mmCIF file of C-alpha atoms in Angstrom:
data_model
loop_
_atom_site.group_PDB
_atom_site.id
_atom_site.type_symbol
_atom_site.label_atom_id
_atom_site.label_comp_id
_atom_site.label_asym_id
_atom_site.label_seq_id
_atom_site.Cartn_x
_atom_site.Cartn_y
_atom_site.Cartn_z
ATOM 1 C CA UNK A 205 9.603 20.789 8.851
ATOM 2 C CA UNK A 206 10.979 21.830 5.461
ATOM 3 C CA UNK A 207 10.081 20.818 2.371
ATOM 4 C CA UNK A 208 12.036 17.760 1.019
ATOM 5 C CA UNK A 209 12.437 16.823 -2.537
ATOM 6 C CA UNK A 210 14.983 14.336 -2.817
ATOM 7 C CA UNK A 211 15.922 14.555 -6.402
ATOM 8 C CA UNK A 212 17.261 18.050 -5.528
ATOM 9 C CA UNK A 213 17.761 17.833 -1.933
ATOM 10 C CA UNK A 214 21.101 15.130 -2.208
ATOM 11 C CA UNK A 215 21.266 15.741 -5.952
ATOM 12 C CA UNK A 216 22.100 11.968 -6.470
ATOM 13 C CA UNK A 217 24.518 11.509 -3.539
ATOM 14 C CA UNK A 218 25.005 9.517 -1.044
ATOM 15 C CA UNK A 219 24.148 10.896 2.934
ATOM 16 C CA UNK A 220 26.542 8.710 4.521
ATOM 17 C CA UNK A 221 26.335 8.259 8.790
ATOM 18 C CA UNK A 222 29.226 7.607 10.734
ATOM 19 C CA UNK A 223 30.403 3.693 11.653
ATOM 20 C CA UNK A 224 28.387 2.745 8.166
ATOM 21 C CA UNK A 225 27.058 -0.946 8.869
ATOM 22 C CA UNK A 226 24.897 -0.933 5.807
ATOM 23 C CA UNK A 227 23.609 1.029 2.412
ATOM 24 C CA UNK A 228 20.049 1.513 1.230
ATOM 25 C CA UNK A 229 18.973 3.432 -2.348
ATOM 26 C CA UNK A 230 15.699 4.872 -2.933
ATOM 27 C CA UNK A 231 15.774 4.565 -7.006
ATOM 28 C CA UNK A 232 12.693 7.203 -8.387
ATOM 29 C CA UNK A 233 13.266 6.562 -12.183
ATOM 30 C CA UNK A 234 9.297 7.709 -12.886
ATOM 31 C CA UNK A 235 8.374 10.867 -14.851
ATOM 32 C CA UNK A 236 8.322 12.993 -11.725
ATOM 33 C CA UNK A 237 10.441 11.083 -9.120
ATOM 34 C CA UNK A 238 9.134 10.431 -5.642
ATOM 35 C CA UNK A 239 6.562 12.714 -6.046
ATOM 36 C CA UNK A 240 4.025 10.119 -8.069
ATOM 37 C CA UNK A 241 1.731 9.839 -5.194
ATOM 38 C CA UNK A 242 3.329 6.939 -3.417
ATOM 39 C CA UNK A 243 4.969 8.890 -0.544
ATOM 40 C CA UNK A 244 4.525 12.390 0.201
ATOM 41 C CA UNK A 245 8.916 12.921 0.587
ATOM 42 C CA UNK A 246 8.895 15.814 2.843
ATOM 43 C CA UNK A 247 6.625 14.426 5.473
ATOM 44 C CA UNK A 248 7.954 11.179 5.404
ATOM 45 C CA UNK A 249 11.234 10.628 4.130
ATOM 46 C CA UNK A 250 12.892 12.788 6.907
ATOM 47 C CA UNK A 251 11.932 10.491 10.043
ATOM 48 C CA UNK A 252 12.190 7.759 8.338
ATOM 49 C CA UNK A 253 15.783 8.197 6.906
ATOM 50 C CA UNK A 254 16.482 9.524 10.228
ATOM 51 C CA UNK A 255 15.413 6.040 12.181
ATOM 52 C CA UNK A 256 18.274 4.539 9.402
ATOM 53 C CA UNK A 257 21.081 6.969 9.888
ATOM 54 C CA UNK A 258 20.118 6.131 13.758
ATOM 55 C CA UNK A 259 20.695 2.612 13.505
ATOM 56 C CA UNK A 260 23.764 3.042 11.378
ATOM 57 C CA UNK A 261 22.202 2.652 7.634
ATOM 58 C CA UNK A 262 23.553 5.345 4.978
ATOM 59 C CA UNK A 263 21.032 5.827 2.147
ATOM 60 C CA UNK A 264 21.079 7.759 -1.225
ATOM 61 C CA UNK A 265 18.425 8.925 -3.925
ATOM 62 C CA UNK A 266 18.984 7.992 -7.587
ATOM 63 C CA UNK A 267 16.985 9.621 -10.120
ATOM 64 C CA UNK A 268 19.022 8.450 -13.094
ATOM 65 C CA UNK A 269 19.905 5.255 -14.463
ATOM 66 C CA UNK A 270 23.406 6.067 -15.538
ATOM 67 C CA UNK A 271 23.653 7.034 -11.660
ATOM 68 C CA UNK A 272 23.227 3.798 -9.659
ATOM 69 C CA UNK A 273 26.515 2.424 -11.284
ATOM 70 C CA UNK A 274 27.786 4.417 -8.728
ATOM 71 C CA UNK A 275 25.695 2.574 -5.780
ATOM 72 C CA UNK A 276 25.391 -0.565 -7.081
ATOM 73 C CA UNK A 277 28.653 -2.192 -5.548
ATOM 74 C CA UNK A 278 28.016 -1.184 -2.275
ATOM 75 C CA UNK A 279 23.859 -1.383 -1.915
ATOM 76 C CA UNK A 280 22.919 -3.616 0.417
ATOM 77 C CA UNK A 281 18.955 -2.558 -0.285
ATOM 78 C CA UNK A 282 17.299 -1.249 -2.928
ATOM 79 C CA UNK A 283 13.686 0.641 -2.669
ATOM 80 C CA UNK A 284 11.614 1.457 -5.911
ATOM 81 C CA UNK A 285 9.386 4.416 -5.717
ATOM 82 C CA UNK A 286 6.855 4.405 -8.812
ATOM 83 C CA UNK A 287 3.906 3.857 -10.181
ATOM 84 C CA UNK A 288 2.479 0.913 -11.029
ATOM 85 C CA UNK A 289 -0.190 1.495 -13.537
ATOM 86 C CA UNK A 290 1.945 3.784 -15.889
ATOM 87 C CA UNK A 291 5.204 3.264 -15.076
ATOM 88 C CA UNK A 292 6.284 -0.125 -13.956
ATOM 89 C CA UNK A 293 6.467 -1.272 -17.562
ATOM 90 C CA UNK A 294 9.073 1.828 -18.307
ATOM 91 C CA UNK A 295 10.930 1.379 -15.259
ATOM 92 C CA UNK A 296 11.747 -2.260 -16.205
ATOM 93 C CA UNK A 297 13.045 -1.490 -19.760
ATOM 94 C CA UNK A 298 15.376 1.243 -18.181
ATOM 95 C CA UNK A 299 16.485 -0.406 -15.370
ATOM 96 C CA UNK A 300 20.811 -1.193 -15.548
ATOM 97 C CA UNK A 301 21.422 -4.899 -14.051
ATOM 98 C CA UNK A 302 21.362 -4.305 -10.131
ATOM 99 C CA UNK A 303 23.644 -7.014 -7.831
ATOM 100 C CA UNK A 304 21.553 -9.598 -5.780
ATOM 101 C CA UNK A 305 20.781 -7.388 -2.919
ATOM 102 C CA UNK A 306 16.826 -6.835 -1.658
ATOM 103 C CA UNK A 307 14.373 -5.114 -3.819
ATOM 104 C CA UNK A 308 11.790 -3.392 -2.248
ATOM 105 C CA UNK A 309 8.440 -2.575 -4.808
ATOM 106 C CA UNK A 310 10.718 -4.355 -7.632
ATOM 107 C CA UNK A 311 9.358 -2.972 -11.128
ATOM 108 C CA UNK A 312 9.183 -6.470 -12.531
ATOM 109 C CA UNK A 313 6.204 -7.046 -9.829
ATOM 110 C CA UNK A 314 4.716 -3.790 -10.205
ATOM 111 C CA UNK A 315 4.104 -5.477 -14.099
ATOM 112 C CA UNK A 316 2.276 -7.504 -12.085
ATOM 113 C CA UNK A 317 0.455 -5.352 -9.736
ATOM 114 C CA UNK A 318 -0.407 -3.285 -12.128
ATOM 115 C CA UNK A 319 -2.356 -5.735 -14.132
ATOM 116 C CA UNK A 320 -5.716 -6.705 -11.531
ATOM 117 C CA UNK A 321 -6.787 -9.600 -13.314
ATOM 118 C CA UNK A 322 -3.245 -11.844 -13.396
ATOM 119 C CA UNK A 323 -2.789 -10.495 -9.819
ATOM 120 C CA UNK A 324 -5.552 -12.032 -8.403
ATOM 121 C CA UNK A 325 -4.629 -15.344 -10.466
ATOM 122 C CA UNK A 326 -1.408 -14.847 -9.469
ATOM 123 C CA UNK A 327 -2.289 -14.287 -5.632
ATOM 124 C CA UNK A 328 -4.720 -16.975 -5.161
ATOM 125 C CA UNK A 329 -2.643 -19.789 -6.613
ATOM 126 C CA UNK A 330 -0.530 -19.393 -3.755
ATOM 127 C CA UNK A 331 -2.991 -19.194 -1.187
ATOM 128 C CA UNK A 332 -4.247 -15.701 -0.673
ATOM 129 C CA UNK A 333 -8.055 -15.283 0.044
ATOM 130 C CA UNK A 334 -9.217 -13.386 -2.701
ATOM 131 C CA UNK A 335 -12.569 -12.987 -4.712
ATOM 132 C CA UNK A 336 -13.494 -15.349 -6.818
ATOM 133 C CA UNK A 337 -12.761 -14.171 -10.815
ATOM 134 C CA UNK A 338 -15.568 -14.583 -12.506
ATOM 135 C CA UNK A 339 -14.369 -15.343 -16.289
ATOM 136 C CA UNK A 340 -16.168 -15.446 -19.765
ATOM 137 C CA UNK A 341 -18.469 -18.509 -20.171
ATOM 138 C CA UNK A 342 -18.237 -19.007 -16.300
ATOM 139 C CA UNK A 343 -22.025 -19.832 -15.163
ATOM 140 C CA UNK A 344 -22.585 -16.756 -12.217
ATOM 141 C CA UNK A 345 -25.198 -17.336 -9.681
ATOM 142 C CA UNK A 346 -24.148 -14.257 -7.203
ATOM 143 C CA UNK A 347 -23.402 -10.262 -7.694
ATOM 144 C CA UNK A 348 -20.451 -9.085 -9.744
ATOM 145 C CA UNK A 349 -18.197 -6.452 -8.750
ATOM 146 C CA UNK A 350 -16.623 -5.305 -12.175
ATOM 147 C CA UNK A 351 -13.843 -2.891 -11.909
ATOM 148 C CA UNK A 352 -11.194 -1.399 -14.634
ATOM 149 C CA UNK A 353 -8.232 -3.553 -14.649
ATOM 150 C CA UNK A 354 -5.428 -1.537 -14.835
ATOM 151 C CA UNK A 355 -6.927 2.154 -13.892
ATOM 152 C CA UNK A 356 -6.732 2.858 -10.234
ATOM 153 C CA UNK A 357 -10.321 4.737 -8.559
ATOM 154 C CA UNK A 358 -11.873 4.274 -11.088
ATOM 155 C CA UNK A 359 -15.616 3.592 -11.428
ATOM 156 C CA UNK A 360 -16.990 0.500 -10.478
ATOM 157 C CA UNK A 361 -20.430 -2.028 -11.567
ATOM 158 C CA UNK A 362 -22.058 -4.283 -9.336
ATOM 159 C CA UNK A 363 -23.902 -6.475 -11.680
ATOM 160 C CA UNK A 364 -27.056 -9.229 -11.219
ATOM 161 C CA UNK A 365 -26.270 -12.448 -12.257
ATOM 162 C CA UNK A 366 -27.947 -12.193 -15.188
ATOM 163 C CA UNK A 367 -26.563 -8.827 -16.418
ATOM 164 C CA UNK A 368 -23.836 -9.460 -19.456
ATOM 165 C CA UNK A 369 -20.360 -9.094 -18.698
ATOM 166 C CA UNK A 370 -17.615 -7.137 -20.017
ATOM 167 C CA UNK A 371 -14.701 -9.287 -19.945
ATOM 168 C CA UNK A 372 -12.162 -6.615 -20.735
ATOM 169 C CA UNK A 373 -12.912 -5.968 -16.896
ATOM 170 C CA UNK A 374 -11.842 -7.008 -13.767
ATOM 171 C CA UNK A 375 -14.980 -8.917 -12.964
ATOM 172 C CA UNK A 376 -15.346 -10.998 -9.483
ATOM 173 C CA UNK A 377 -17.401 -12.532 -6.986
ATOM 174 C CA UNK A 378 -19.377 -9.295 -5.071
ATOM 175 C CA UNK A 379 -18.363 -9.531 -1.470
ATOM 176 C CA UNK A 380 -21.075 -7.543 0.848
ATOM 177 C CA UNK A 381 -19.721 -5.781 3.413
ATOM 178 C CA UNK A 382 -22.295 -3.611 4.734
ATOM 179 C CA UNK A 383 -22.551 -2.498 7.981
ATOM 180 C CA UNK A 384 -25.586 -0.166 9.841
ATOM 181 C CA UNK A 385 -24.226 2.501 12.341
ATOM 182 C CA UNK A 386 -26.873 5.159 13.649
ATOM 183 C CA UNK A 387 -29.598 3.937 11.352
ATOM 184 C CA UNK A 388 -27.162 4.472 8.256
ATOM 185 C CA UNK A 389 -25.639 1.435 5.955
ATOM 186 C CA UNK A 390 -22.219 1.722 4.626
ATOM 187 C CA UNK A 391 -20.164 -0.309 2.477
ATOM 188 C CA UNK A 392 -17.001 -0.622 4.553
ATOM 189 C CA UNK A 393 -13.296 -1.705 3.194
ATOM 190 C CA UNK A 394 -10.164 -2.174 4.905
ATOM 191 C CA UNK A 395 -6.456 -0.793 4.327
ATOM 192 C CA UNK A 396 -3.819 -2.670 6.186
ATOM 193 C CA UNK A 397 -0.480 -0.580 5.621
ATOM 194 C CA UNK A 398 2.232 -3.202 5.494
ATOM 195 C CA UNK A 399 6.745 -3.156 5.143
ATOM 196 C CA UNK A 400 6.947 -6.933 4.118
ATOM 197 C CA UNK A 401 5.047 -9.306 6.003
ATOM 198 C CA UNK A 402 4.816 -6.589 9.250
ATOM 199 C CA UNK A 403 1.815 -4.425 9.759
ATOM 200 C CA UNK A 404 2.435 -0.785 10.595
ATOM 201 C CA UNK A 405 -1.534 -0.111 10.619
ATOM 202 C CA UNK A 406 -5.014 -1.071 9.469
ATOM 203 C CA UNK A 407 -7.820 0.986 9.841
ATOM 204 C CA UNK A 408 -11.354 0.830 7.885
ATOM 205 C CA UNK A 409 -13.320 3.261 5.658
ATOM 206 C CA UNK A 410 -16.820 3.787 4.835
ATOM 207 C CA UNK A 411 -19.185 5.189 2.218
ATOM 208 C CA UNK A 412 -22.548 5.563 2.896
ATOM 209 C CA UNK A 413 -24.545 3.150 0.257
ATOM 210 C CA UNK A 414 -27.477 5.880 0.056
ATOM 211 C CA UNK A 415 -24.469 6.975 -2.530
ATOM 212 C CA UNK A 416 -25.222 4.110 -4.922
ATOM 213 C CA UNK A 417 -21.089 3.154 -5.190
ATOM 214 C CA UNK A 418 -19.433 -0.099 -3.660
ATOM 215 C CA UNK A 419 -15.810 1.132 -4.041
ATOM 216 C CA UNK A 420 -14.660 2.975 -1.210
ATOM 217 C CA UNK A 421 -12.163 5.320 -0.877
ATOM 218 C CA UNK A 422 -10.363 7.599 1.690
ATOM 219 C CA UNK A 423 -12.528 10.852 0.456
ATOM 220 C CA UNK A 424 -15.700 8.844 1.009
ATOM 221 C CA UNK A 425 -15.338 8.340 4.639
ATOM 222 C CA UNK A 426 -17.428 10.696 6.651
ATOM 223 C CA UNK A 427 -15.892 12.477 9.536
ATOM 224 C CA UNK A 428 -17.821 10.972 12.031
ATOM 225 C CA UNK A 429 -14.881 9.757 15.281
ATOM 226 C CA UNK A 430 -17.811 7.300 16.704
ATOM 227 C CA UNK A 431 -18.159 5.666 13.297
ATOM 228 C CA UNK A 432 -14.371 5.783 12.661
ATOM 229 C CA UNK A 433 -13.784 4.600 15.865
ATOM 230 C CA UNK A 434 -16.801 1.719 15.600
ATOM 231 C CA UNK A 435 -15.601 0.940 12.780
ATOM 232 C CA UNK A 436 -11.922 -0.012 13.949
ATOM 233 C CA UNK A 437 -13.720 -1.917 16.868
ATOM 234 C CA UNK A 438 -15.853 -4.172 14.204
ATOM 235 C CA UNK A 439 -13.501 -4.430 11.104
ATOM 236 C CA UNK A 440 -10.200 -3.696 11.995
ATOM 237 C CA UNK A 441 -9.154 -4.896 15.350
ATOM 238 C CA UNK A 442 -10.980 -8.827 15.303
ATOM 239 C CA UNK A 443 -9.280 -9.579 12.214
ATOM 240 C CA UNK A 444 -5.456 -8.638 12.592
ATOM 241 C CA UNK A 445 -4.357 -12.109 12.876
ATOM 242 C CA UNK A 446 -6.080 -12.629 9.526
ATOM 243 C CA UNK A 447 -4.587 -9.651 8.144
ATOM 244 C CA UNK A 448 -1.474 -10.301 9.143
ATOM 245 C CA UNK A 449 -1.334 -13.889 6.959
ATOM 246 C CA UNK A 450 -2.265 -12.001 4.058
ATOM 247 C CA UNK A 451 0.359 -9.726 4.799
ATOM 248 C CA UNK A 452 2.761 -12.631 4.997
ATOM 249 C CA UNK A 453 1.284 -14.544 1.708
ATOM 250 C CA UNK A 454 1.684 -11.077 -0.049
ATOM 251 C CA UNK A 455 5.244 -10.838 0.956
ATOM 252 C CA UNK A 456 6.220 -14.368 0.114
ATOM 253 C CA UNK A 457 4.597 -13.684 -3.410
ATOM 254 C CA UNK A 458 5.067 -10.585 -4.728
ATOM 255 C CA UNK A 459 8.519 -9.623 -2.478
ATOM 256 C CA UNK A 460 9.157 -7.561 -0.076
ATOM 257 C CA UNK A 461 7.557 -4.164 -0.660
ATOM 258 C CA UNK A 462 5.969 -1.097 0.582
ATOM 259 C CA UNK A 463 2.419 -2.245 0.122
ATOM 260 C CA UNK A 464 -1.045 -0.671 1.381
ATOM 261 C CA UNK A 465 -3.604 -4.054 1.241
ATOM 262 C CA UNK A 466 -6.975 -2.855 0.434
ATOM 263 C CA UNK A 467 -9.190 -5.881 2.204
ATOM 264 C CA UNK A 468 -12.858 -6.603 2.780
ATOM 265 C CA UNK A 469 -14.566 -8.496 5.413
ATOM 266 C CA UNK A 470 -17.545 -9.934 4.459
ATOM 267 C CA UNK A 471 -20.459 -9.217 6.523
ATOM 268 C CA UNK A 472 -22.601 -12.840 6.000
ATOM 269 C CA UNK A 473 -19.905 -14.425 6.962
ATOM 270 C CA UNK A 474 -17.270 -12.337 8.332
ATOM 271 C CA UNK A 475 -14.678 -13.968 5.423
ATOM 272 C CA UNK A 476 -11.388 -12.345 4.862
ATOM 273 C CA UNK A 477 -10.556 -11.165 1.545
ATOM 274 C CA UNK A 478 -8.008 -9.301 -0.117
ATOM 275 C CA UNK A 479 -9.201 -7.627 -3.056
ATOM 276 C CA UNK A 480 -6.109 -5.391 -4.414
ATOM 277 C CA UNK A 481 -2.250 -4.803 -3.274
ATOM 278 C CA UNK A 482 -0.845 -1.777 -4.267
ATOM 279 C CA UNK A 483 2.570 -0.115 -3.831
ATOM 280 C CA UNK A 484 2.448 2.883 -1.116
ATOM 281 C CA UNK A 485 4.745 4.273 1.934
ATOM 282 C CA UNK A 486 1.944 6.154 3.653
ATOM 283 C CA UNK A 487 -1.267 7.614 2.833
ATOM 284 C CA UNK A 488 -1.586 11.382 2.797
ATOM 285 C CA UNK A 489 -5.296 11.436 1.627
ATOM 286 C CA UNK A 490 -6.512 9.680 4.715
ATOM 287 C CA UNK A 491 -4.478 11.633 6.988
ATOM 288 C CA UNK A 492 -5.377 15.228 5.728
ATOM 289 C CA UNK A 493 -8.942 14.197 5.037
ATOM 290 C CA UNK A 494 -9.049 13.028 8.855
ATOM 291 C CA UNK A 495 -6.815 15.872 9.980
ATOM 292 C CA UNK A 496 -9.948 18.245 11.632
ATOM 293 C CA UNK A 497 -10.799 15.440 13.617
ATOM 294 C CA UNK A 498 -7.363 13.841 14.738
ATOM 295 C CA UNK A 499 -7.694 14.681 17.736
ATOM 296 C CA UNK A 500 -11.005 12.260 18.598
ATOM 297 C CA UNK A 501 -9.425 9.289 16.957
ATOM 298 C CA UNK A 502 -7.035 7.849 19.651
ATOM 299 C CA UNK A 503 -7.021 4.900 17.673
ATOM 300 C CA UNK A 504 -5.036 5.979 14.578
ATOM 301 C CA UNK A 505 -2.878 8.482 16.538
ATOM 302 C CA UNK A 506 0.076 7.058 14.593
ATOM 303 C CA UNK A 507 -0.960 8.527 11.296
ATOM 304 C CA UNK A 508 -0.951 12.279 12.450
ATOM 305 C CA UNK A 509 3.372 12.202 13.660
ATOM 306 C CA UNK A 510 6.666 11.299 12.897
ATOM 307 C CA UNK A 511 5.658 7.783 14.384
ATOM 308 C CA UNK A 512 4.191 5.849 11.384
ATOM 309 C CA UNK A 513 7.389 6.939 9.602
ATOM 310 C CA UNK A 514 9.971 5.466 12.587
ATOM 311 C CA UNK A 515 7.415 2.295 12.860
ATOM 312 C CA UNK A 516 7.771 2.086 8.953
ATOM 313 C CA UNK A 517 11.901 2.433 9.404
ATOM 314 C CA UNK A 518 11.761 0.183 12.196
ATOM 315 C CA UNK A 519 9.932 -2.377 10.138
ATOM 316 C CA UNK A 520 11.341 -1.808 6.952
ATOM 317 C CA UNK A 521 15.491 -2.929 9.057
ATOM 318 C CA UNK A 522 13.434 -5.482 10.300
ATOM 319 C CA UNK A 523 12.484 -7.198 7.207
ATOM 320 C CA UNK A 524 16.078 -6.706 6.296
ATOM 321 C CA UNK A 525 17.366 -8.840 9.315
ATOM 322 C CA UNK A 526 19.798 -6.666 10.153
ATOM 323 C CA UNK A 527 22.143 -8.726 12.594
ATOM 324 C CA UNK A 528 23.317 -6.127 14.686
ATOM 325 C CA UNK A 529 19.482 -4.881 15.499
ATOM 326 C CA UNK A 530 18.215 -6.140 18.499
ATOM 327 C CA UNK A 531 14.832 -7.803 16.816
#
């Protein structure tokens, strides 16, 4: 497949399909647009602009403010493709007045997002499972788990109850979620990949805790397909009704959006909780770290093709409600 930048590829046009039923605009108004680590473009764009065309959906890629006046009559949907952490607050300041269409990953959530500590506020007010915040003067009687709370990976406490507190932190209730495989322990967390409300996948990774680090990441999973695949059995697949109500409580909170759920399931008690959202179309670090073993891992067979891009399309018109789709 070739490369695909979109900034240079359409140049800020419109790639219109025959019998046009409906417009979508991916706006990338970061420093380096759709190439920010959200979405690797030229592995997933393609497919996934292809399912649209397919089902009668033209779509365009704005760079440039001054260029969606030019889009913004006809847009039926518009997806933002940024980063949170450093760029929401930029986005939002640049952004022209857009018509009352759907906005997927709007920038004036990713404010939100990008902030940990008003998130989970935010999130648990309306319902969503989420660790408890543990605030300043707040008597603790349990581990901490104190994380940065804007920076994304990076490094992370777990703190006694009587260890002092940093309150510039993102400090909450610890949530164990251990698990022994082979005569090994690993801390264990979840990332359900979501368009909206709908679920394209959820599968679990694992550090070992002989590493001394809670926070997991896609790097720290071993590439072992029995654990991977154990894992999926234990983590993943009891709890997709429970994931997908967080999925839906996310959606109805924080809009529609191109999320990836990071969510732990504690092992005392096999609670559900969410413990970040974050905006992302797929997740190319997983995938390439898991690449040499693909092939043993019938279970996530839909992150190494074209297919998590089409379910993602699929999923993406469905949250639309397109009336001529047969959902």
């Amino acid at each position: 497949m070739a490369r695909f930048f979109p900034e240079t590829f359409w140049n800020n046009t419109a790639q219109n399909v025959k019998d046009e039923k409906y417009r979508v605009v991916f706006v990338g108004l970061g420093e380096r647009p759709f190439l920010g680590g959200k979405v690797e473009p030229w592995k997933f764009f393609p497919p996934f602009c292809n399912r649209l065309a397919n089902a009668g959906v033209s779509y365009a890629f704005v760079t440039k403010p001054e260029r969606l006046a030019s889009f913004d009559q006809d847009a039926n949907a518009f997806v933002h493709v940024y980063r949170e952490v450093t760029e929401a607050e930029n986005i939002c300041a640049m952004l022209p007045d857009l018509p009352d269409s759907v906005h997927f990953n709007h920038p004036l959530k990713g404010v939100i997002v990008a902030d940990k500590h008003e998130t989970n506020k935010l999130l648990s007010k309306k319902g969503v499972p989420m660790p408890r915040l543990i605030v300043d003067g707040q008597s603790v009687r349990a581990k901490v788990f104190s994380n940065a709370n804007s920076a994304s990976g990076a490094a992370v406490q777990v703190l006694e109850s009587d260890d002092e507190l940093d309150q510039s932190r993102y400090n909450t209730e610890f949530i164990d979620t251990r698990i022994e495989f082979k005569g090994i322990e690993y801390y264990t967390c979840v990332r359900v990949m979501t368009v909206g409300p709908h679920i394209i996948h959820a599968y679990c990774r694992a550090r070992p805790v002989s590493q001394n680090s809670a926070s997991v990441h896609n790097q720290d999973t071993p590439l072992d397909p029995e654990l991977i695949e154990h894992l999926q059995k234990i983590k993943v697949d009891p709890f997709m009704e429970a994931f997908s109500n967080i999925a839906f409580l996310n959606n109805q909170v924080l809009g529609p959006g191109f999320f990836a759920l990071d969510i732990v399931v504690s092992s005392e008690n096999d609670r559900v909780f969410l413990v970040e959202p974050g905006y992302k179309f797929n997740d190319p670090s997983y995938v390439e770290h898991l690449r040499p073993i693909a092939h043993k891992l019938p279970s996530h067979a839909v992150l190494f093709s074209d297919k998590f891009a089409e379910k993602s399309a699929d999923l993406f018109l469905r949250n639309l409600a397109v009336p001529w789709l047969p959902f």
